[in-house]
């Protein structure tokens, strides 16, 4: 089965669980259920769960139901972070993926609650999918928690933006790297492998996405990226393009992806996995478009 | 060891884990760490974890470290809910337990992130405490998730306040009952017992606290309850005092507590547990003060 089909099925099943089943129920607050649907079914690229399942497959994927649950759990946490990051207290974003952000469509109270509910649901999905592998499920809970909360997860990453003195390495690793590390490590855990040797691949993919995001933020329009552009400069956030210029950032991106491929541990699906990372590198083509435009208009 | 000592130690250990250890670290965002401390160390009564440990003891408490982790996890989720409920989008409360609310002291971004981090930490604490009982730990994760998220947990309970049509029974069970049911059921699970027969005790204690809270909100001053008073009437929320009057609500409260004691399953610590419920009933004395004052001033 295609990974994308597995991921959509797993995320859909989780959201139905949280909404009280297919038909809904009079004992379920329907507006919050609608906000959960909005937050998770808005055409995201599902990059993190795709990486997770790719690693699980490379490791043998001997418990596919557990891998699917891990993929859904990770995506739910990612969607929760987008909902909360878009809130007026943070990015104050009116749009996300070209649609109204959750708080613009459903109001701020339901956006806060949708994020909270999705975090909880992520852990619930893992616990329910344990089957005959309770230890793997527990390690998945622990890995996901470590990369989501404090002191090293995406909550910490966002928290750094409220500090007077920012530790840039800790900030980037937590803000963008954490869920990519979760992706590679949870894929390995779901398939019964040790997660440690998979950390570097996740960290490097995360770095690459951060640089790609920095390039998009600096160079593309809001229409092209589906959310407000130029936010880093407006909010004084660190951005690779400001630090090393467009061509420097593009070169840096290519180096990181090379390192990512080199870091893949020896495993049955090694070659396929390298192919996936290369495919992601190509998908980052908006970067090249942006770089060309920047050169044409004389921007740095 | 006294239950309160066990609970404080377990909550403190969890917050230290989330803050990168005793000494802190330059890789940890310190303001968010301070917000976590503020949210959890503000002199709460620790009612839910006390009930949890009381049930665990009544069931034999053969894995005290797991019981302690369950107690901490439940309290962390409760504290997270208070932080988010106080936000401007909900109660917009300036104070909590007589101190500034987390968003008033640390700003709204860190209050949102503190709540998120505490939710994650709750599940992390359970996973880390599994020891030789991975199945119990997983069931604890599942029970806590079910009573925290959607469709039946405290997130759903808060979500009902955004609905045009409120299912009052589902609303109360989710908003206040859920974490008390989690308390009794998680206590049983941590000690290796089946949780089903413990649901009613939790539900009834939750109902009693809801009625006691309604009485406080209607009758006491902000100084006396450590948070804004009269919020239910101001925000149009259902309140037992509005529905059945002060003396009706007090009578109802006593009936519920009688039912709670009667529902305690047969177990070695049954008598002690009944004593704990009676002690809570007496602790609700502000209710009687309020009722007397109401009669004296002619309020309904």
Short mmCIF file of N, CA, C and O in Angstrom, two decimals, chain B residues 34-108:
data_model
loop_
_atom_site.label_atom_id
_atom_site.label_comp_id
_atom_site.label_asym_id
_atom_site.label_seq_id
_atom_site.Cartn_x
_atom_site.Cartn_y
_atom_site.Cartn_z
N UNK B 34 10.37 28.47 33.97
CA UNK B 34 9.80 29.19 35.11
C UNK B 34 8.27 29.16 35.07
O UNK B 34 7.61 29.05 36.12
N UNK B 35 7.71 29.22 33.87
CA UNK B 35 6.24 29.16 33.75
C UNK B 35 5.72 27.78 34.18
O UNK B 35 4.66 27.68 34.80
N UNK B 36 6.47 26.72 33.86
CA UNK B 36 6.07 25.37 34.29
C UNK B 36 6.08 25.28 35.81
O UNK B 36 5.18 24.69 36.42
N UNK B 37 7.10 25.87 36.40
CA UNK B 37 7.21 25.86 37.86
C UNK B 37 6.02 26.62 38.47
O UNK B 37 5.35 26.13 39.38
N UNK B 38 5.76 27.81 37.94
CA UNK B 38 4.64 28.63 38.42
C UNK B 38 3.32 27.86 38.33
O UNK B 38 2.50 27.88 39.25
N UNK B 39 3.14 27.17 37.21
CA UNK B 39 1.85 26.50 36.96
C UNK B 39 1.61 25.33 37.89
O UNK B 39 0.45 24.96 38.15
N UNK B 40 2.67 24.74 38.42
CA UNK B 40 2.51 23.50 39.19
C UNK B 40 2.84 23.63 40.67
O UNK B 40 2.51 22.74 41.44
N UNK B 41 3.49 24.73 41.04
CA UNK B 41 3.96 24.88 42.42
C UNK B 41 3.29 26.06 43.12
O UNK B 41 3.94 26.81 43.83
N UNK B 42 2.00 26.21 42.90
CA UNK B 42 1.31 27.37 43.45
C UNK B 42 0.35 27.00 44.57
O UNK B 42 -0.68 27.64 44.76
N UNK B 43 0.68 25.94 45.30
CA UNK B 43 -0.12 25.63 46.48
C UNK B 43 -1.50 25.06 46.18
O UNK B 43 -2.44 25.30 46.92
N UNK B 44 -1.62 24.30 45.10
CA UNK B 44 -2.89 23.64 44.82
C UNK B 44 -3.16 22.57 45.87
O UNK B 44 -2.25 22.10 46.56
N UNK B 45 -4.43 22.17 45.97
CA UNK B 45 -4.80 21.22 47.02
C UNK B 45 -4.41 19.79 46.66
O UNK B 45 -4.44 18.91 47.54
N UNK B 46 -4.03 19.55 45.39
CA UNK B 46 -3.63 18.20 44.96
C UNK B 46 -4.73 17.18 45.24
O UNK B 46 -4.43 16.05 45.68
N UNK B 47 -5.95 17.58 45.03
CA UNK B 47 -7.07 16.69 45.37
C UNK B 47 -7.09 15.44 44.50
O UNK B 47 -7.23 14.32 44.99
N UNK B 48 -6.92 15.64 43.17
CA UNK B 48 -7.02 14.49 42.26
C UNK B 48 -5.92 13.45 42.53
O UNK B 48 -6.22 12.26 42.64
N UNK B 49 -4.65 13.87 42.63
CA UNK B 49 -3.63 12.85 42.92
C UNK B 49 -3.80 12.21 44.30
O UNK B 49 -3.44 11.04 44.49
N UNK B 50 -4.37 12.95 45.27
CA UNK B 50 -4.61 12.35 46.58
C UNK B 50 -5.65 11.24 46.47
O UNK B 50 -5.49 10.16 47.06
N UNK B 51 -6.70 11.51 45.70
CA UNK B 51 -7.70 10.46 45.48
C UNK B 51 -7.05 9.27 44.77
O UNK B 51 -7.27 8.11 45.13
N UNK B 52 -6.24 9.58 43.76
CA UNK B 52 -5.58 8.50 43.00
C UNK B 52 -4.76 7.60 43.93
O UNK B 52 -4.89 6.37 43.93
N UNK B 53 -3.93 8.21 44.76
CA UNK B 53 -3.08 7.40 45.64
C UNK B 53 -3.91 6.69 46.71
O UNK B 53 -3.57 5.58 47.14
N UNK B 54 -4.99 7.31 47.14
CA UNK B 54 -5.85 6.66 48.14
C UNK B 54 -6.45 5.38 47.56
O UNK B 54 -6.52 4.35 48.24
N UNK B 55 -6.90 5.47 46.30
CA UNK B 55 -7.45 4.27 45.66
C UNK B 55 -6.35 3.24 45.45
O UNK B 55 -6.54 2.04 45.69
N UNK B 56 -5.16 3.70 45.01
CA UNK B 56 -4.06 2.75 44.81
C UNK B 56 -3.75 2.02 46.12
O UNK B 56 -3.56 0.80 46.14
N UNK B 57 -3.72 2.77 47.23
CA UNK B 57 -3.44 2.13 48.53
C UNK B 57 -4.55 1.15 48.89
O UNK B 57 -4.28 0.05 49.39
N UNK B 58 -5.79 1.57 48.65
CA UNK B 58 -6.90 0.66 48.95
C UNK B 58 -6.80 -0.62 48.15
O UNK B 58 -7.31 -1.67 48.57
N UNK B 59 -6.15 -0.55 46.99
CA UNK B 59 -5.99 -1.74 46.12
C UNK B 59 -4.66 -2.45 46.34
O UNK B 59 -4.29 -3.33 45.57
N UNK B 60 -3.90 -2.05 47.36
CA UNK B 60 -2.66 -2.78 47.66
C UNK B 60 -1.38 -2.04 47.30
O UNK B 60 -0.33 -2.33 47.84
N UNK B 61 -1.45 -1.12 46.33
CA UNK B 61 -0.31 -0.27 45.96
C UNK B 61 0.99 -1.06 45.84
O UNK B 61 2.01 -0.70 46.44
N UNK B 62 0.98 -2.11 45.01
CA UNK B 62 2.16 -2.98 44.93
C UNK B 62 3.27 -2.42 44.05
O UNK B 62 4.36 -2.99 43.98
N UNK B 63 3.00 -1.32 43.32
CA UNK B 63 4.04 -0.66 42.52
C UNK B 63 3.99 0.84 42.81
O UNK B 63 3.52 1.64 42.00
N UNK B 64 4.45 1.22 44.02
CA UNK B 64 4.27 2.63 44.45
C UNK B 64 4.90 3.64 43.49
O UNK B 64 4.38 4.75 43.34
N UNK B 65 6.02 3.27 42.84
CA UNK B 65 6.64 4.24 41.93
C UNK B 65 5.70 4.54 40.76
O UNK B 65 5.62 5.68 40.28
N UNK B 66 5.00 3.50 40.30
CA UNK B 66 4.06 3.71 39.19
C UNK B 66 2.85 4.52 39.67
O UNK B 66 2.36 5.40 38.96
N UNK B 67 2.39 4.25 40.88
CA UNK B 67 1.28 5.04 41.44
C UNK B 67 1.68 6.51 41.56
O UNK B 67 0.90 7.41 41.24
N UNK B 68 2.90 6.74 42.06
CA UNK B 68 3.36 8.13 42.20
C UNK B 68 3.42 8.83 40.84
O UNK B 68 3.03 10.00 40.71
N UNK B 69 3.92 8.11 39.82
CA UNK B 69 3.98 8.70 38.48
C UNK B 69 2.58 9.02 37.98
O UNK B 69 2.34 10.08 37.37
N UNK B 70 1.64 8.11 38.24
CA UNK B 70 0.26 8.34 37.80
C UNK B 70 -0.31 9.57 38.49
O UNK B 70 -0.99 10.40 37.87
N UNK B 71 -0.01 9.70 39.80
CA UNK B 71 -0.50 10.87 40.56
C UNK B 71 0.07 12.16 39.99
O UNK B 71 -0.64 13.15 39.78
N UNK B 72 1.38 12.15 39.69
CA UNK B 72 2.01 13.34 39.13
C UNK B 72 1.43 13.65 37.75
O UNK B 72 1.11 14.81 37.44
N UNK B 73 1.27 12.62 36.92
CA UNK B 73 0.76 12.82 35.57
C UNK B 73 -0.62 13.48 35.61
O UNK B 73 -0.91 14.43 34.87
N UNK B 74 -1.46 12.98 36.50
CA UNK B 74 -2.82 13.52 36.59
C UNK B 74 -2.79 14.98 37.06
O UNK B 74 -3.51 15.83 36.52
N UNK B 75 -1.95 15.28 38.04
CA UNK B 75 -1.87 16.65 38.54
C UNK B 75 -1.32 17.59 37.45
O UNK B 75 -1.76 18.74 37.33
N UNK B 76 -0.35 17.11 36.65
CA UNK B 76 0.21 17.94 35.59
C UNK B 76 -0.88 18.31 34.57
O UNK B 76 -0.96 19.46 34.11
N UNK B 77 -1.71 17.32 34.23
CA UNK B 77 -2.80 17.59 33.28
C UNK B 77 -3.78 18.60 33.89
O UNK B 77 -4.24 19.53 33.22
N UNK B 78 -4.09 18.42 35.17
CA UNK B 78 -4.99 19.36 35.84
C UNK B 78 -4.40 20.78 35.82
O UNK B 78 -5.10 21.75 35.48
N UNK B 79 -3.13 20.89 36.16
CA UNK B 79 -2.49 22.22 36.15
C UNK B 79 -2.50 22.82 34.74
O UNK B 79 -2.74 24.02 34.56
N UNK B 80 -2.24 21.98 33.72
CA UNK B 80 -2.29 22.47 32.34
C UNK B 80 -3.66 23.04 32.03
O UNK B 80 -3.78 24.11 31.40
N UNK B 81 -4.69 22.35 32.47
CA UNK B 81 -6.05 22.82 32.17
C UNK B 81 -6.34 24.15 32.85
O UNK B 81 -7.01 25.02 32.28
N UNK B 82 -5.82 24.34 34.06
CA UNK B 82 -6.02 25.62 34.75
C UNK B 82 -5.33 26.75 33.99
O UNK B 82 -5.89 27.84 33.82
N UNK B 83 -4.11 26.50 33.53
CA UNK B 83 -3.36 27.53 32.80
C UNK B 83 -4.11 27.94 31.54
O UNK B 83 -4.28 29.13 31.25
N UNK B 84 -4.58 26.96 30.79
CA UNK B 84 -5.29 27.29 29.54
C UNK B 84 -6.68 27.89 29.83
O UNK B 84 -7.10 28.81 29.14
N UNK B 85 -7.37 27.38 30.86
CA UNK B 85 -8.69 27.93 31.18
C UNK B 85 -8.61 29.40 31.61
O UNK B 85 -9.56 30.16 31.44
N UNK B 86 -7.49 29.79 32.20
CA UNK B 86 -7.35 31.18 32.67
C UNK B 86 -7.06 32.16 31.54
O UNK B 86 -7.13 33.37 31.74
N UNK B 87 -6.70 31.65 30.35
CA UNK B 87 -6.28 32.53 29.24
C UNK B 87 -7.39 33.52 28.86
O UNK B 87 -8.58 33.26 29.09
N UNK B 88 -7.00 34.65 28.27
CA UNK B 88 -7.99 35.64 27.84
C UNK B 88 -9.10 35.06 26.97
O UNK B 88 -10.25 35.50 27.06
N UNK B 89 -8.79 34.06 26.15
CA UNK B 89 -9.83 33.49 25.28
C UNK B 89 -10.90 32.72 26.07
O UNK B 89 -12.00 32.51 25.56
N UNK B 90 -10.57 32.32 27.31
CA UNK B 90 -11.55 31.62 28.14
C UNK B 90 -11.96 32.52 29.31
O UNK B 90 -12.65 33.50 29.12
N UNK B 91 -11.50 32.20 30.52
CA UNK B 91 -11.96 32.93 31.70
C UNK B 91 -11.33 34.31 31.85
O UNK B 91 -11.80 35.13 32.63
N UNK B 92 -10.23 34.54 31.15
CA UNK B 92 -9.51 35.82 31.27
C UNK B 92 -9.27 36.17 32.73
O UNK B 92 -9.56 37.28 33.18
N UNK B 93 -8.73 35.20 33.48
CA UNK B 93 -8.54 35.37 34.93
C UNK B 93 -7.17 35.98 35.22
O UNK B 93 -6.15 35.49 34.72
N UNK B 94 -7.18 37.03 36.00
CA UNK B 94 -5.91 37.66 36.39
C UNK B 94 -5.22 36.92 37.53
O UNK B 94 -4.01 37.04 37.70
N UNK B 95 -6.01 36.21 38.32
CA UNK B 95 -5.44 35.54 39.49
C UNK B 95 -5.87 34.08 39.53
O UNK B 95 -6.88 33.69 38.95
N UNK B 96 -5.09 33.30 40.26
CA UNK B 96 -5.36 31.87 40.46
C UNK B 96 -4.69 31.51 41.78
O UNK B 96 -3.51 31.78 41.96
N UNK B 97 -5.46 30.91 42.69
CA UNK B 97 -4.92 30.58 44.01
C UNK B 97 -4.26 31.79 44.66
O UNK B 97 -3.19 31.68 45.27
N UNK B 98 -4.85 32.97 44.43
CA UNK B 98 -4.36 34.18 45.08
C UNK B 98 -3.09 34.76 44.47
O UNK B 98 -2.57 35.78 44.95
N UNK B 99 -2.55 34.13 43.43
CA UNK B 99 -1.36 34.67 42.75
C UNK B 99 -1.75 35.05 41.33
O UNK B 99 -2.80 34.64 40.84
N UNK B 100 -0.88 35.82 40.63
CA UNK B 100 -1.20 36.10 39.23
C UNK B 100 -1.33 34.80 38.44
O UNK B 100 -0.60 33.84 38.71
N UNK B 101 -2.27 34.76 37.52
CA UNK B 101 -2.36 33.59 36.64
C UNK B 101 -1.09 33.51 35.79
O UNK B 101 -0.33 34.48 35.70
N UNK B 102 -0.85 32.35 35.17
CA UNK B 102 0.42 32.15 34.45
C UNK B 102 0.57 33.16 33.31
O UNK B 102 1.65 33.72 33.11
N UNK B 103 -0.50 33.41 32.57
CA UNK B 103 -0.35 34.36 31.45
C UNK B 103 -0.16 35.79 31.94
O UNK B 103 0.47 36.60 31.26
N UNK B 104 -0.70 36.12 33.13
CA UNK B 104 -0.45 37.46 33.67
C UNK B 104 1.01 37.60 34.12
O UNK B 104 1.60 38.66 33.98
N UNK B 105 1.57 36.53 34.64
CA UNK B 105 2.95 36.60 35.14
C UNK B 105 3.98 36.40 34.03
O UNK B 105 5.05 37.01 34.06
N UNK B 106 3.67 35.55 33.05
CA UNK B 106 4.69 35.16 32.07
C UNK B 106 4.32 35.50 30.63
O UNK B 106 5.09 35.23 29.71
N UNK B 107 3.15 36.05 30.42
CA UNK B 107 2.72 36.37 29.06
C UNK B 107 1.95 35.22 28.44
O UNK B 107 2.09 34.06 28.83
N UNK B 108 1.13 35.57 27.46
CA UNK B 108 0.23 34.58 26.85
C UNK B 108 0.99 33.49 26.08
O UNK B 108 0.63 32.31 26.19
#
